[in-house]
Coordinates of C-alpha atoms in Angstrom, one line a residue:
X1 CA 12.3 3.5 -26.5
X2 CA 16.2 3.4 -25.8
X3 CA 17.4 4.9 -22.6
X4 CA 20.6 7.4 -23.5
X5 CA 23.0 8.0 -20.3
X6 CA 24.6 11.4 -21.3
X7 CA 28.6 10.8 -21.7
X8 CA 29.6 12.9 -18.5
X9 CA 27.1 11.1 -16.7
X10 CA 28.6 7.8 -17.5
X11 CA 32.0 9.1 -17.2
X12 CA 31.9 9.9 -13.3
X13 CA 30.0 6.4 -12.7
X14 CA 33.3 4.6 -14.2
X15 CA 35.5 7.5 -12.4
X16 CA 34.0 7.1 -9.1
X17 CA 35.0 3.4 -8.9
X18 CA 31.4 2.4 -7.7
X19 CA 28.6 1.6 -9.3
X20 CA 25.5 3.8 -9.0
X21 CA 22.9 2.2 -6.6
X22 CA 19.2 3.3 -7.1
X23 CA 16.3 2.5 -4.8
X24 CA 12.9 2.8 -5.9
X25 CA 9.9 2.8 -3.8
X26 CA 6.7 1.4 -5.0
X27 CA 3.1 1.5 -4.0
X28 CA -0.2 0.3 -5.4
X29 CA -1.1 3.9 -7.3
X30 CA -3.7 6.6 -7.9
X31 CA -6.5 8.4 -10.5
X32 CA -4.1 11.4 -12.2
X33 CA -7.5 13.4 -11.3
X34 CA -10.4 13.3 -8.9
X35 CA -13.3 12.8 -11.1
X36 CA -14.7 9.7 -13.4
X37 CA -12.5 10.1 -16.4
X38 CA -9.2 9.7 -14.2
X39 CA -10.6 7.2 -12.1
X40 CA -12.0 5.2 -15.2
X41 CA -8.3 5.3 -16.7
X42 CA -6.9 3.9 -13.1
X43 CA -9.8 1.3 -12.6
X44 CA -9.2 0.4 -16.2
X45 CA -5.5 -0.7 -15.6
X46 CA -6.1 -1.7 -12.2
X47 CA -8.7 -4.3 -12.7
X48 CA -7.0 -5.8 -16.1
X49 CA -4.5 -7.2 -14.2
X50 CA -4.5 -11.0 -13.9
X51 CA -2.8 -10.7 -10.3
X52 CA -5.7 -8.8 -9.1
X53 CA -8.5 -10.1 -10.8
X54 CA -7.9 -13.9 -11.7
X55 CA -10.2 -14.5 -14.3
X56 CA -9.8 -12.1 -17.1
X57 CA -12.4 -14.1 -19.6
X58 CA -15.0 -13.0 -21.7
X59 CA -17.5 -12.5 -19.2
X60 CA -15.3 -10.4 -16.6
X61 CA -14.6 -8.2 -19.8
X62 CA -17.7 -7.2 -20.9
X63 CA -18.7 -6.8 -17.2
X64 CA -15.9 -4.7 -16.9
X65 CA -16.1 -2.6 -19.9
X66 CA -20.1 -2.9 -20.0
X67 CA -20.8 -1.6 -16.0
X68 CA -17.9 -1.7 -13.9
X69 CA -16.0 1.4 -15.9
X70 CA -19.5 2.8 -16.7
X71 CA -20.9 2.9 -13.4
X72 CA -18.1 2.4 -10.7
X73 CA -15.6 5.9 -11.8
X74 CA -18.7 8.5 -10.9
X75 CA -18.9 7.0 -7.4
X76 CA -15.4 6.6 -6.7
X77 CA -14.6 10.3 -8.2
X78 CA -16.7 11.1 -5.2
X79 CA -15.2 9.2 -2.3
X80 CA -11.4 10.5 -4.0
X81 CA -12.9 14.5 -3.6
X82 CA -13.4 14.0 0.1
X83 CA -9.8 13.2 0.4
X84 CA -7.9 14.7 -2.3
X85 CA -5.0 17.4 -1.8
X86 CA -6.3 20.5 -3.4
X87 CA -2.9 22.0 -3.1
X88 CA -1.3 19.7 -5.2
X89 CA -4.0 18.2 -7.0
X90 CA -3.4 14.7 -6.2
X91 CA -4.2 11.7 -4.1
X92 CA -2.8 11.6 -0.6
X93 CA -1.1 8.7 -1.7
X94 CA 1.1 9.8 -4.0
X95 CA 1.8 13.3 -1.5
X96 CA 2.8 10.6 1.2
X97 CA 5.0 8.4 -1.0
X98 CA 7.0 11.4 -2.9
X99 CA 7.4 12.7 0.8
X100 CA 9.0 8.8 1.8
X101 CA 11.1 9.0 -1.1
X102 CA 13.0 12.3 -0.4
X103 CA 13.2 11.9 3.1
X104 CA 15.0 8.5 2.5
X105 CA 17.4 10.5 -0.1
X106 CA 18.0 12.7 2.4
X107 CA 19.0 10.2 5.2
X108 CA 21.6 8.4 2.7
X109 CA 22.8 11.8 0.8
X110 CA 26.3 11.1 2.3
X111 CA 26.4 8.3 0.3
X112 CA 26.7 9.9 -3.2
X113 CA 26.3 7.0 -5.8
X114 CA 22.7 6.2 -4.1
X115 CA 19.8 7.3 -6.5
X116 CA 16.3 7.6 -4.6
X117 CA 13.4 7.5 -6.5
X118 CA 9.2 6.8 -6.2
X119 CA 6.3 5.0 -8.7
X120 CA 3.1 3.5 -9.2
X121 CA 1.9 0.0 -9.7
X122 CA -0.9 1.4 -11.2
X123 CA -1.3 5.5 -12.9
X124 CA 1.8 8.2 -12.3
X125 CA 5.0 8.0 -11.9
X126 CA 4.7 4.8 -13.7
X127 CA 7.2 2.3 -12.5
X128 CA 9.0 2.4 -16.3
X129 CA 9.2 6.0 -15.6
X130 CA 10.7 5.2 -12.2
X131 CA 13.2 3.0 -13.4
X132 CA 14.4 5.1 -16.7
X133 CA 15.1 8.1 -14.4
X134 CA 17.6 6.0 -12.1
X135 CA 19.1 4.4 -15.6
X136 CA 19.8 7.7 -16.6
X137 CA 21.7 8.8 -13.5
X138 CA 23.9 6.0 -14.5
X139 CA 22.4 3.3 -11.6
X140 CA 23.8 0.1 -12.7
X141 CA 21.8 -1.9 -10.2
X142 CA 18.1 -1.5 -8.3
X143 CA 16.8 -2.4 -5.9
X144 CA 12.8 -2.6 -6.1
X145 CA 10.9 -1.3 -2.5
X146 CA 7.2 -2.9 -2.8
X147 CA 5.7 -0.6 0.2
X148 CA 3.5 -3.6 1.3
X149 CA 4.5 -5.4 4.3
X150 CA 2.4 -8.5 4.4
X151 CA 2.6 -10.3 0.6
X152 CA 0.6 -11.3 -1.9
X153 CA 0.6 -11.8 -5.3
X154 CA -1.7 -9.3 -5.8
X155 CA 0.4 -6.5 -4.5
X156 CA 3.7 -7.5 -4.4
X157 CA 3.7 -9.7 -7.3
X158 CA 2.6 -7.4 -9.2
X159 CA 5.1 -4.8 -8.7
X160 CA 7.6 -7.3 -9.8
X161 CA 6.1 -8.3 -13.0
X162 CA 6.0 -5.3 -13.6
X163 CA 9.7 -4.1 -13.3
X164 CA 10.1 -7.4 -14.7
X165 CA 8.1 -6.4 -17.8
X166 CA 10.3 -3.1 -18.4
X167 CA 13.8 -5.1 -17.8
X168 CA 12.4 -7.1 -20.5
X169 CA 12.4 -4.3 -23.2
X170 CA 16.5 -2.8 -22.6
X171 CA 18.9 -4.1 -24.1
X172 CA 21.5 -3.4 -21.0
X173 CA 19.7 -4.6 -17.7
X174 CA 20.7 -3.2 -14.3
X175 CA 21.3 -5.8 -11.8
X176 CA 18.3 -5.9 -9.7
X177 CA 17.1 -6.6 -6.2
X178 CA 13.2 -6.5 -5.0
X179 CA 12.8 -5.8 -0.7
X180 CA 11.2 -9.1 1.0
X181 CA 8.0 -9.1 2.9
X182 CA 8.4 -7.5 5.9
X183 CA 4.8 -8.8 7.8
X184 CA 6.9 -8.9 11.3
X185 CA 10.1 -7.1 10.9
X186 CA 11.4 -5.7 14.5
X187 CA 11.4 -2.9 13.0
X188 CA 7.8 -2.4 11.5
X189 CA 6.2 -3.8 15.0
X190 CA 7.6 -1.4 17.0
X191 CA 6.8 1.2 14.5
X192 CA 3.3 0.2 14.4
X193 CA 3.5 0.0 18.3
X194 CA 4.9 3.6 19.3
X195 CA 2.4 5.0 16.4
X196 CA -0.6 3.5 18.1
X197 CA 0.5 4.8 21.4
X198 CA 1.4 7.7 20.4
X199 CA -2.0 8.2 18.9
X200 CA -3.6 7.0 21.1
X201 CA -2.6 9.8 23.7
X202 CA -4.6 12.5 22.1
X203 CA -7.8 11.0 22.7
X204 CA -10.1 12.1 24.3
X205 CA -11.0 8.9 25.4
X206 CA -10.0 5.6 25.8
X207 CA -11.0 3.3 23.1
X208 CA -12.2 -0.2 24.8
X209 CA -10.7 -2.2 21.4
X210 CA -8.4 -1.5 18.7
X211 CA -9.5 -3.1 15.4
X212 CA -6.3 -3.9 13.1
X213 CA -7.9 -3.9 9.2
X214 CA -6.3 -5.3 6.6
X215 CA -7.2 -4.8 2.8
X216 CA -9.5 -8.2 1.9
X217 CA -8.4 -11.0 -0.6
X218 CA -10.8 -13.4 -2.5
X219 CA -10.8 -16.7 -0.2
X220 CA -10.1 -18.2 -3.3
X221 CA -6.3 -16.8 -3.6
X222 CA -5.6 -17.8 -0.2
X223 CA -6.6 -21.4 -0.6
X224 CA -4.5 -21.2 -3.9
X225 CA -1.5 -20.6 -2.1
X226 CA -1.3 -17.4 -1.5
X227 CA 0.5 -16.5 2.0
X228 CA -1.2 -13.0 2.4
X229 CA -3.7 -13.9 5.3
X230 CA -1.2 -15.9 7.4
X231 CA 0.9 -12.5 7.1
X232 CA -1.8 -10.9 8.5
X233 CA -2.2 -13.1 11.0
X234 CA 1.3 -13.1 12.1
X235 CA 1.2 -9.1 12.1
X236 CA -2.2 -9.1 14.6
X237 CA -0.2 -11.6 16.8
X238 CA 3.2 -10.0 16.8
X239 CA 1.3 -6.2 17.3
X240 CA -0.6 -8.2 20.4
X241 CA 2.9 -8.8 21.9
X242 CA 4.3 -5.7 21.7
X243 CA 1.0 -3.7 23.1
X244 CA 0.2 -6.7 25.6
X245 CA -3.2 -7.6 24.6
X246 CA -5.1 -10.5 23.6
X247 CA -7.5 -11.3 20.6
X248 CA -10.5 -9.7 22.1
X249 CA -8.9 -6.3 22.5
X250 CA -7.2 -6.3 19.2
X251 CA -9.3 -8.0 16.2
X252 CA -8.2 -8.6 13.2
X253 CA -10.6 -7.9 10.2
X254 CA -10.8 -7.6 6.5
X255 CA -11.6 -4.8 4.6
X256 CA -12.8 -3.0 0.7
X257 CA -14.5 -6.7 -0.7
X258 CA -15.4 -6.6 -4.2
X259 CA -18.0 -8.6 -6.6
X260 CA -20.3 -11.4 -5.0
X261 CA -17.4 -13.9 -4.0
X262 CA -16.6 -14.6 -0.5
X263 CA -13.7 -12.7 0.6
X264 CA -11.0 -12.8 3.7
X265 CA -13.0 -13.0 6.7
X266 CA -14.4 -11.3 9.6
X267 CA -15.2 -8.4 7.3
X268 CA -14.5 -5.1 8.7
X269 CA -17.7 -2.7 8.2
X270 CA -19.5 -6.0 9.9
X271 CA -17.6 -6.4 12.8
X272 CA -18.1 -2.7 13.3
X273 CA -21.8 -3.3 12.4
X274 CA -21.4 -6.3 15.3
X275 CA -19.4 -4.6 17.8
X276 CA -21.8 -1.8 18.3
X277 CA -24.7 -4.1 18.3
X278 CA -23.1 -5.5 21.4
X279 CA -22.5 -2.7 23.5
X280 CA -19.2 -1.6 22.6
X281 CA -19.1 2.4 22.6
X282 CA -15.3 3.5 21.8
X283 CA -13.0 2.6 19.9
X284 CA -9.6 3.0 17.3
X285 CA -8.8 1.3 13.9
X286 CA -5.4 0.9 13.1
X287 CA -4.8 -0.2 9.1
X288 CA -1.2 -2.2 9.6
X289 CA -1.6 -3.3 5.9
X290 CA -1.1 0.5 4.5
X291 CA 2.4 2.1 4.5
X292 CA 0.5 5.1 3.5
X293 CA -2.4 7.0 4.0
X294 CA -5.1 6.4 1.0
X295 CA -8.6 6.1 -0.1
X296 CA -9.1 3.0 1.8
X297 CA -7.9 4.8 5.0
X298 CA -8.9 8.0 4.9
X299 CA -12.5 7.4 3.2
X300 CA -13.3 3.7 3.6
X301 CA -12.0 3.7 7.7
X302 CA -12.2 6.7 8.6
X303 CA -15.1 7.8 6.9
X304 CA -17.8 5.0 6.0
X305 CA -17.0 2.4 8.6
X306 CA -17.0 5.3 11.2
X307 CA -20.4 6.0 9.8
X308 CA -21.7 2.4 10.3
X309 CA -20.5 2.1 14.2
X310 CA -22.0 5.4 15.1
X311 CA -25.5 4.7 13.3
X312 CA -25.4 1.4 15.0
X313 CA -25.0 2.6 18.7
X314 CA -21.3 3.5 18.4
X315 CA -20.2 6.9 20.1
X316 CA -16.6 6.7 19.7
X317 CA -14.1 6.6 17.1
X318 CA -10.6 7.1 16.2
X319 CA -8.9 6.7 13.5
X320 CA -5.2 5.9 13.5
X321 CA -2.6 7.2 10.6
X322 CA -0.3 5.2 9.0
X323 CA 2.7 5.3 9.2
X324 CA 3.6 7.4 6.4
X325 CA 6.6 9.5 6.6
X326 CA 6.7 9.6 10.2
X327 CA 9.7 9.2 11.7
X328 CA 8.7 5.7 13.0
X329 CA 7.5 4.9 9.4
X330 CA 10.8 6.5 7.9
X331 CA 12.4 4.2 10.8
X332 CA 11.3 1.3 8.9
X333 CA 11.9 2.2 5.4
X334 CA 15.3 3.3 6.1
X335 CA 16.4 -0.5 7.6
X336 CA 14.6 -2.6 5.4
X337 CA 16.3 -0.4 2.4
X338 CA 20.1 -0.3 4.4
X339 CA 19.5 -4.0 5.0
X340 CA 18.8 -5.5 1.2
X341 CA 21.6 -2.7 0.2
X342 CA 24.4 -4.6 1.8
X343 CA 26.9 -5.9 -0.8
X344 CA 26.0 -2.8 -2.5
X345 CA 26.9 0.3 -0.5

């Protein structure tokens, strides 16, 4: 389909002098609808993609089409009702990253040829969508905001291949730019810092650990090259730092494994498992991984792995919000955006 930039919005681009800028802010995506149909149609895409699940043969297809997307929607539609907003009828998610997205237009408003905007890897606003709306307010040139900030080509990758895919189909391109990695940006550690302390001061009690849990990778991907765990690990260590503790009062764990390979470890719901086992009564999960609330924070933390401390001796726990639109979290988006815009603005 060929994108048409009405005349007058074409005209003031040349008129102002300056070309039109437009960010777009990207995170992994969302079922359109809490129940299995919608989460079969986001499973569906999700899990066809070669970044996330390697092997895309004949066997992971019929497994796929034969139990995964019979089975697997049903159960998930479940776990996506105990967190869904009823009030917009939609994911958290995608409240939390249309929220990041106008607060950012509204911090660079005075800066008139900047175009905000918000997608999906995966379901809607599809990142096509994302990109046709800035091309049509005239942006000559993108820059792509992958809200991950540890890499891996299963996230970040992704999201360019993606923006890659759509480039591929116009005729005109818009320069583009795509935000690095930003695993142990000042910015982001300090951000993660205030936002656990912060939290932490509502308690009731005093958690005796904080467990930082990242979303889990196949071992596999790591050993293939993929830099994702040593991100992780360089996140834990810089967050340990900042707060002033060592490895045995913040762990660092891996969470939401899939299928029967073995997967980043120590694994989150066993180190709860572990932890109470061994005495330990209180404490707080913080998910650095997550630039915004989602299933796998709101359900699989705060929800199941609570579930599993407290059945195993556990009496305490807290768990921590992303960072969201916060103003820490806004903090961060704002400099790693205003950073790779230089040159540009």
């Amino acid at each position: 389909m060929t994108n048409v930039v009405p005349i007058e919005t074409a005209k003031a681009a040349v008129q102002s002098g300056r070309p039109r800028v437009g960010v777009l802010l990207v995170n992994l995506g969302t079922p359109d609808t809490a129940d299995a149909p919608g989460v079969r149609v986001y499973l569906k895409e999700f899990l066809s993609d070669a970044r996330v699940i390697e092997d895309q043969g004949l066997i992971w297809k019929l497994v796929l089409n034969g139990i995964i997307l019979r089975r697997r929607p049903r159960t998930k539609a479940l776990d996506y009702r105990k967190i869904w907003n009823n009030e917009r009828n939609e994911s958290p998610l995608k409240t939390i990253t249309r929220s990041q997205a106008d607060k950012l237009a509204a911090a660079l408003s005075d800066r008139a040829h900047v175009a905000v905007d918000w997608a999906m890897r995966y379901g809607n606003p599809s990142i096509k969508a994302g990109i046709d709306a800035l091309i049509a307010k005239g942006c000559e040139r993108i820059l792509a905001v992958p809200l991950y900030p540890q890499y891996s080509a299963s996230t970040s990758a992704t999201v360019c291949d993606e923006v890659f895919r759509v480039l591929a189909q116009l005729r005109n391109q818009p320069t583009l730019r795509v935000t690095p990695p930003y695993y142990e940006d000042e910015a982001y550690i300090e951000a993660l810092a205030t936002s656990i302390e912060t939290h932490l001061a509502t308690l009731s009690f005093k958690p005796e650990l904080i467990v930082a849990s990242f979303h889990g990778m196949p071992k596999s991907y790591v050993d293939k090259g993929d830099p994702y765990q040593s991100h992780c690990i360089a996140t834990t260590e810089a967050l340990r730092r900042r707060l002033g503790m060592d490895e045995t009062k913040l762990l660092l764990t891996f969470q939401s494994r899939f299928g029967n390979d073995e997967w980043l470890q120590p694994y989150t719901d066993k180190t709860m498992e572990r932890l109470a086992k061994e005495g330990v009564r209180r404490i707080a999960v913080v998910t650095p991984g997550f630039s915004a609330d989602c299933l796998e924070t709101l359900e699989e933390i705060a929800q199941e792995n609570a579930e599993i401390f407290k059945h195993n001796g556990g009496e305490e726990f807290s768990a921590i919000p992303c960072l969201n639109d916060s103003e820490p979290g806004m903090d961060v988006i704002r400099t790693l955006v205003l950073r790779e815009l230089q040159g540009w603005i």
